[in-house]
mmCIF file with all atom_site columns, C-alpha atoms in Angstrom:
data_model
loop_
_atom_site.group_PDB
_atom_site.id
_atom_site.type_symbol
_atom_site.label_atom_id
_atom_site.label_alt_id
_atom_site.label_comp_id
_atom_site.label_asym_id
_atom_site.label_entity_id
_atom_site.label_seq_id
_atom_site.pdbx_PDB_ins_code
_atom_site.Cartn_x
_atom_site.Cartn_y
_atom_site.Cartn_z
_atom_site.occupancy
_atom_site.B_iso_or_equiv
_atom_site.pdbx_formal_charge
_atom_site.auth_seq_id
_atom_site.auth_comp_id
_atom_site.auth_asym_id
_atom_site.auth_atom_id
_atom_site.pdbx_PDB_model_num
ATOM 1   C CA . ALA J 1 1   ? 153.898 32.015  81.982  1.00 0.00 ? 10  ALA J CA 1
ATOM 2   C CA . ASP J 1 2   ? 154.439 34.854  84.474  1.00 0.00 ? 11  ASP J CA 1
ATOM 3   C CA . LEU J 1 3   ? 153.724 37.397  81.767  1.00 0.00 ? 12  LEU J CA 1
ATOM 4   C CA . HIS J 1 4   ? 150.534 35.582  80.804  1.00 0.00 ? 13  HIS J CA 1
ATOM 5   C CA . LYS J 1 5   ? 149.510 35.476  84.500  1.00 0.00 ? 14  LYS J CA 1
ATOM 6   C CA . GLN J 1 6   ? 150.129 39.237  84.895  1.00 0.00 ? 15  GLN J CA 1
ATOM 7   C CA . ILE J 1 7   ? 148.119 39.991  81.748  1.00 0.00 ? 16  ILE J CA 1
ATOM 8   C CA . MET J 1 8   ? 145.228 37.935  83.112  1.00 0.00 ? 17  MET J CA 1
ATOM 9   C CA . GLU J 1 9   ? 145.403 39.756  86.457  1.00 0.00 ? 18  GLU J CA 1
ATOM 10  C CA . LEU J 1 10  ? 145.396 43.109  84.679  1.00 0.00 ? 19  LEU J CA 1
ATOM 11  C CA . ARG J 1 11  ? 142.398 42.050  82.590  1.00 0.00 ? 20  ARG J CA 1
ATOM 12  C CA . MET J 1 12  ? 140.559 41.026  85.780  1.00 0.00 ? 21  MET J CA 1
ATOM 13  C CA . ILE J 1 13  ? 141.345 44.401  87.370  1.00 0.00 ? 22  ILE J CA 1
ATOM 14  C CA . VAL J 1 14  ? 140.176 46.283  84.274  1.00 0.00 ? 23  VAL J CA 1
ATOM 15  C CA . GLU J 1 15  ? 137.007 44.182  84.072  1.00 0.00 ? 24  GLU J CA 1
ATOM 16  C CA . ASN J 1 16  ? 136.297 44.841  87.768  1.00 0.00 ? 25  ASN J CA 1
ATOM 17  C CA . GLU J 1 17  ? 136.885 48.546  87.199  1.00 0.00 ? 26  GLU J CA 1
ATOM 18  C CA . ASP J 1 18  ? 134.452 48.477  84.253  1.00 0.00 ? 27  ASP J CA 1
ATOM 19  C CA . VAL J 1 19  ? 131.861 46.824  86.447  1.00 0.00 ? 28  VAL J CA 1
ATOM 20  C CA . ASN J 1 20  ? 132.431 49.439  89.146  1.00 0.00 ? 29  ASN J CA 1
ATOM 21  C CA . MET J 1 21  ? 132.244 52.224  86.544  1.00 0.00 ? 30  MET J CA 1
ATOM 22  C CA . ASN J 1 22  ? 129.027 50.770  85.115  1.00 0.00 ? 31  ASN J CA 1
ATOM 23  C CA . ASN J 1 23  ? 127.520 50.490  88.599  1.00 0.00 ? 32  ASN J CA 1
ATOM 24  C CA . CYS J 1 24  ? 128.657 53.996  89.355  1.00 0.00 ? 33  CYS J CA 1
ATOM 25  C CA . SER J 1 25  ? 127.101 55.231  86.139  1.00 0.00 ? 34  SER J CA 1
ATOM 26  C CA . MET J 1 26  ? 123.840 53.447  86.906  1.00 0.00 ? 35  MET J CA 1
ATOM 27  C CA . GLU J 1 27  ? 123.790 54.916  90.412  1.00 0.00 ? 36  GLU J CA 1
ATOM 28  C CA . THR J 1 28  ? 124.653 58.345  89.031  1.00 0.00 ? 37  THR J CA 1
ATOM 29  C CA . LEU J 1 29  ? 121.869 58.092  86.439  1.00 0.00 ? 38  LEU J CA 1
ATOM 30  C CA . ALA J 1 30  ? 119.398 57.010  89.111  1.00 0.00 ? 39  ALA J CA 1
ATOM 31  C CA . LYS J 1 31  ? 120.439 59.938  91.317  1.00 0.00 ? 40  LYS J CA 1
ATOM 32  C CA . ASP J 1 32  ? 120.221 62.308  88.355  1.00 0.00 ? 41  ASP J CA 1
ATOM 33  C CA . ARG J 1 33  ? 116.708 61.060  87.563  1.00 0.00 ? 42  ARG J CA 1
ATOM 34  C CA . THR J 1 34  ? 115.681 61.534  91.183  1.00 0.00 ? 43  THR J CA 1
ATOM 35  C CA . ILE J 1 35  ? 117.154 65.019  91.249  1.00 0.00 ? 44  ILE J CA 1
ATOM 36  C CA . THR J 1 36  ? 115.426 65.878  87.962  1.00 0.00 ? 45  THR J CA 1
ATOM 37  C CA . GLN J 1 37  ? 112.105 64.588  89.293  1.00 0.00 ? 46  GLN J CA 1
ATOM 38  C CA . ASN J 1 38  ? 112.553 66.592  92.491  1.00 0.00 ? 47  ASN J CA 1
ATOM 39  C CA . ILE J 1 39  ? 113.335 69.708  90.483  1.00 0.00 ? 48  ILE J CA 1
ATOM 40  C CA . GLU J 1 40  ? 110.220 69.166  88.352  1.00 0.00 ? 49  GLU J CA 1
ATOM 41  C CA . VAL J 1 41  ? 108.085 68.748  91.478  1.00 0.00 ? 50  VAL J CA 1
ATOM 42  C CA . MET J 1 42  ? 109.610 71.895  92.966  1.00 0.00 ? 51  MET J CA 1
ATOM 43  C CA . LYS J 1 43  ? 108.962 73.818  89.727  1.00 0.00 ? 52  LYS J CA 1
ATOM 44  C CA . LYS J 1 44  ? 105.350 72.646  89.723  1.00 0.00 ? 53  LYS J CA 1
ATOM 45  C CA . CYS J 1 45  ? 104.912 73.712  93.356  1.00 0.00 ? 54  CYS J CA 1
ATOM 46  C CA . PHE J 1 46  ? 106.565 77.034  92.613  1.00 0.00 ? 55  PHE J CA 1
ATOM 47  C CA . ASP J 1 47  ? 104.306 77.612  89.603  1.00 0.00 ? 56  ASP J CA 1
ATOM 48  C CA . GLU J 1 48  ? 101.208 76.786  91.665  1.00 0.00 ? 57  GLU J CA 1
ATOM 49  C CA . GLU J 1 49  ? 102.343 79.124  94.449  1.00 0.00 ? 58  GLU J CA 1
ATOM 50  C CA . LYS J 1 50  ? 103.090 81.836  91.891  1.00 0.00 ? 59  LYS J CA 1
ATOM 51  C CA . MET J 1 51  ? 99.633  81.451  90.353  1.00 0.00 ? 60  MET J CA 1
ATOM 52  C CA . CYS J 1 52  ? 97.989  81.681  93.780  1.00 0.00 ? 61  CYS J CA 1
ATOM 53  C CA . LEU J 1 53  ? 99.979  84.818  94.570  1.00 0.00 ? 62  LEU J CA 1
ATOM 54  C CA . GLU J 1 54  ? 99.056  86.361  91.219  1.00 0.00 ? 63  GLU J CA 1
ATOM 55  C CA . VAL J 1 55  ? 95.355  85.665  91.867  1.00 0.00 ? 64  VAL J CA 1
ATOM 56  C CA . THR J 1 56  ? 95.650  87.146  95.361  1.00 0.00 ? 65  THR J CA 1
ATOM 57  C CA . LEU J 1 57  ? 97.478  90.172  93.950  1.00 0.00 ? 66  LEU J CA 1
ATOM 58  C CA . ALA J 1 58  ? 94.781  90.688  91.311  1.00 0.00 ? 67  ALA J CA 1
ATOM 59  C CA . LYS J 1 59  ? 92.076  90.538  94.010  1.00 0.00 ? 68  LYS J CA 1
ATOM 60  C CA . ARG J 1 60  ? 93.957  93.056  96.174  1.00 0.00 ? 69  ARG J CA 1
ATOM 61  C CA . GLU J 1 61  ? 94.470  95.397  93.218  1.00 0.00 ? 70  GLU J CA 1
ATOM 62  C CA . SER J 1 62  ? 90.751  95.178  92.469  1.00 0.00 ? 71  SER J CA 1
ATOM 63  C CA . GLU J 1 63  ? 89.963  95.941  96.124  1.00 0.00 ? 72  GLU J CA 1
ATOM 64  C CA . ILE J 1 64  ? 92.322  98.920  96.032  1.00 0.00 ? 73  ILE J CA 1
ATOM 65  C CA . ARG J 1 65  ? 90.624  100.274 92.887  1.00 0.00 ? 74  ARG J CA 1
ATOM 66  C CA . LYS J 1 66  ? 87.212  99.839  94.504  1.00 0.00 ? 75  LYS J CA 1
ATOM 67  C CA . LEU J 1 67  ? 88.341  101.569 97.712  1.00 0.00 ? 76  LEU J CA 1
ATOM 68  C CA . ARG J 1 68  ? 89.901  104.441 95.732  1.00 0.00 ? 77  ARG J CA 1
ATOM 69  C CA . ASN J 1 69  ? 86.610  104.959 93.895  1.00 0.00 ? 78  ASN J CA 1
ATOM 70  C CA . GLN J 1 70  ? 84.717  104.924 97.192  1.00 0.00 ? 79  GLN J CA 1
ATOM 71  C CA . PHE J 1 71  ? 87.216  107.401 98.644  1.00 0.00 ? 80  PHE J CA 1
ATOM 72  C CA . ARG J 1 72  ? 86.813  109.745 95.657  1.00 0.00 ? 81  ARG J CA 1
ATOM 73  C CA . HIS J 1 73  ? 83.030  109.552 95.962  1.00 0.00 ? 82  HIS J CA 1
ATOM 74  C CA . ALA J 1 74  ? 83.202  110.259 99.716  1.00 0.00 ? 83  ALA J CA 1
ATOM 75  C CA . LEU J 1 75  ? 85.592  113.168 99.101  1.00 0.00 ? 84  LEU J CA 1
ATOM 76  C CA . ASN J 1 76  ? 83.216  114.637 96.493  1.00 0.00 ? 85  ASN J CA 1
ATOM 77  C CA . GLN J 1 77  ? 80.326  114.294 98.948  1.00 0.00 ? 86  GLN J CA 1
ATOM 78  C CA . ALA J 1 78  ? 82.374  115.960 101.695 1.00 0.00 ? 87  ALA J CA 1
ATOM 79  C CA . ASN J 1 79  ? 83.244  118.829 99.327  1.00 0.00 ? 88  ASN J CA 1
ATOM 80  C CA . LEU J 1 80  ? 79.538  119.281 98.489  1.00 0.00 ? 89  LEU J CA 1
ATOM 81  C CA . VAL J 1 81  ? 78.635  119.328 102.189 1.00 0.00 ? 90  VAL J CA 1
ATOM 82  C CA . ASP J 1 82  ? 81.423  121.842 102.847 1.00 0.00 ? 91  ASP J CA 1
ATOM 83  C CA . SER J 1 83  ? 80.178  124.044 100.005 1.00 0.00 ? 92  SER J CA 1
ATOM 84  C CA . ASP J 1 84  ? 76.591  123.888 101.315 1.00 0.00 ? 93  ASP J CA 1
ATOM 85  C CA . LEU J 1 85  ? 77.814  124.679 104.835 1.00 0.00 ? 94  LEU J CA 1
ATOM 86  C CA . LYS J 1 86  ? 79.676  127.775 103.612 1.00 0.00 ? 95  LYS J CA 1
ATOM 87  C CA . LYS J 1 87  ? 76.560  128.960 101.765 1.00 0.00 ? 96  LYS J CA 1
ATOM 88  C CA . HIS J 1 88  ? 74.455  128.529 104.919 1.00 0.00 ? 97  HIS J CA 1
ATOM 89  C CA . GLN J 1 89  ? 77.046  130.412 106.964 1.00 0.00 ? 98  GLN J CA 1
ATOM 90  C CA . LYS J 1 90  ? 76.939  133.326 104.517 1.00 0.00 ? 99  LYS J CA 1
ATOM 91  C CA . ASN J 1 91  ? 73.126  133.330 104.634 1.00 0.00 ? 100 ASN J CA 1
ATOM 92  C CA . LEU J 1 92  ? 73.161  133.306 108.448 1.00 0.00 ? 101 LEU J CA 1
ATOM 93  C CA . VAL J 1 93  ? 75.611  136.227 108.524 1.00 0.00 ? 102 VAL J CA 1
ATOM 94  C CA . ALA J 1 94  ? 73.399  138.141 106.108 1.00 0.00 ? 103 ALA J CA 1
ATOM 95  C CA . HIS J 1 95  ? 70.281  137.449 108.239 1.00 0.00 ? 104 HIS J CA 1
ATOM 96  C CA . PHE J 1 96  ? 72.040  138.533 111.457 1.00 0.00 ? 105 PHE J CA 1
ATOM 97  C CA . GLN J 1 97  ? 73.222  141.717 109.762 1.00 0.00 ? 106 GLN J CA 1
ATOM 98  C CA . THR J 1 98  ? 69.656  142.407 108.615 1.00 0.00 ? 107 THR J CA 1
ATOM 99  C CA . ILE J 1 99  ? 68.322  141.807 112.137 1.00 0.00 ? 108 ILE J CA 1
ATOM 100 C CA . LEU J 1 100 ? 70.985  144.091 113.673 1.00 0.00 ? 109 LEU J CA 1
ATOM 101 C CA . LYS J 1 101 ? 70.184  146.853 111.186 1.00 0.00 ? 110 LYS J CA 1
ATOM 102 C CA . ALA J 1 102 ? 66.483  146.506 111.947 1.00 0.00 ? 111 ALA J CA 1
ATOM 103 C CA . LYS J 1 103 ? 67.204  146.783 115.704 1.00 0.00 ? 112 LYS J CA 1
ATOM 104 C CA . GLN J 1 104 ? 69.312  149.913 115.134 1.00 0.00 ? 113 GLN J CA 1
ATOM 105 C CA . ILE J 1 105 ? 66.529  151.484 113.090 1.00 0.00 ? 114 ILE J CA 1
ATOM 106 C CA . ILE J 1 106 ? 63.984  150.690 115.804 1.00 0.00 ? 115 ILE J CA 1
ATOM 107 C CA . ARG J 1 107 ? 66.253  152.178 118.513 1.00 0.00 ? 116 ARG J CA 1
ATOM 108 C CA . ASN J 1 108 ? 66.798  155.320 116.497 1.00 0.00 ? 117 ASN J CA 1
ATOM 109 C CA . MET J 1 109 ? 63.067  155.986 116.158 1.00 0.00 ? 118 MET J CA 1
#
């Protein structure tokens, strides 16, 4: 009788443990689902943020290309102006030399 009573007690303990293990498993599964859902939401947010940053980066790269082209054009214009300025300086020097020679000839007469 005592042996039968101990076996019954052990069965009750094992059954209670199974219930606790099942509850634990259910809770663990629920937590895992929640964690998985949170990870999926975070991935979605990350992907959206990444896409926004890629669009912004593409716009900035386009702006940089446009500004580089404008800079090259401005540099070419500045080089043309510099070239024209040097030509005018040479012409002015030549005119002043001509005027000085003419003055010397007039003085020597």
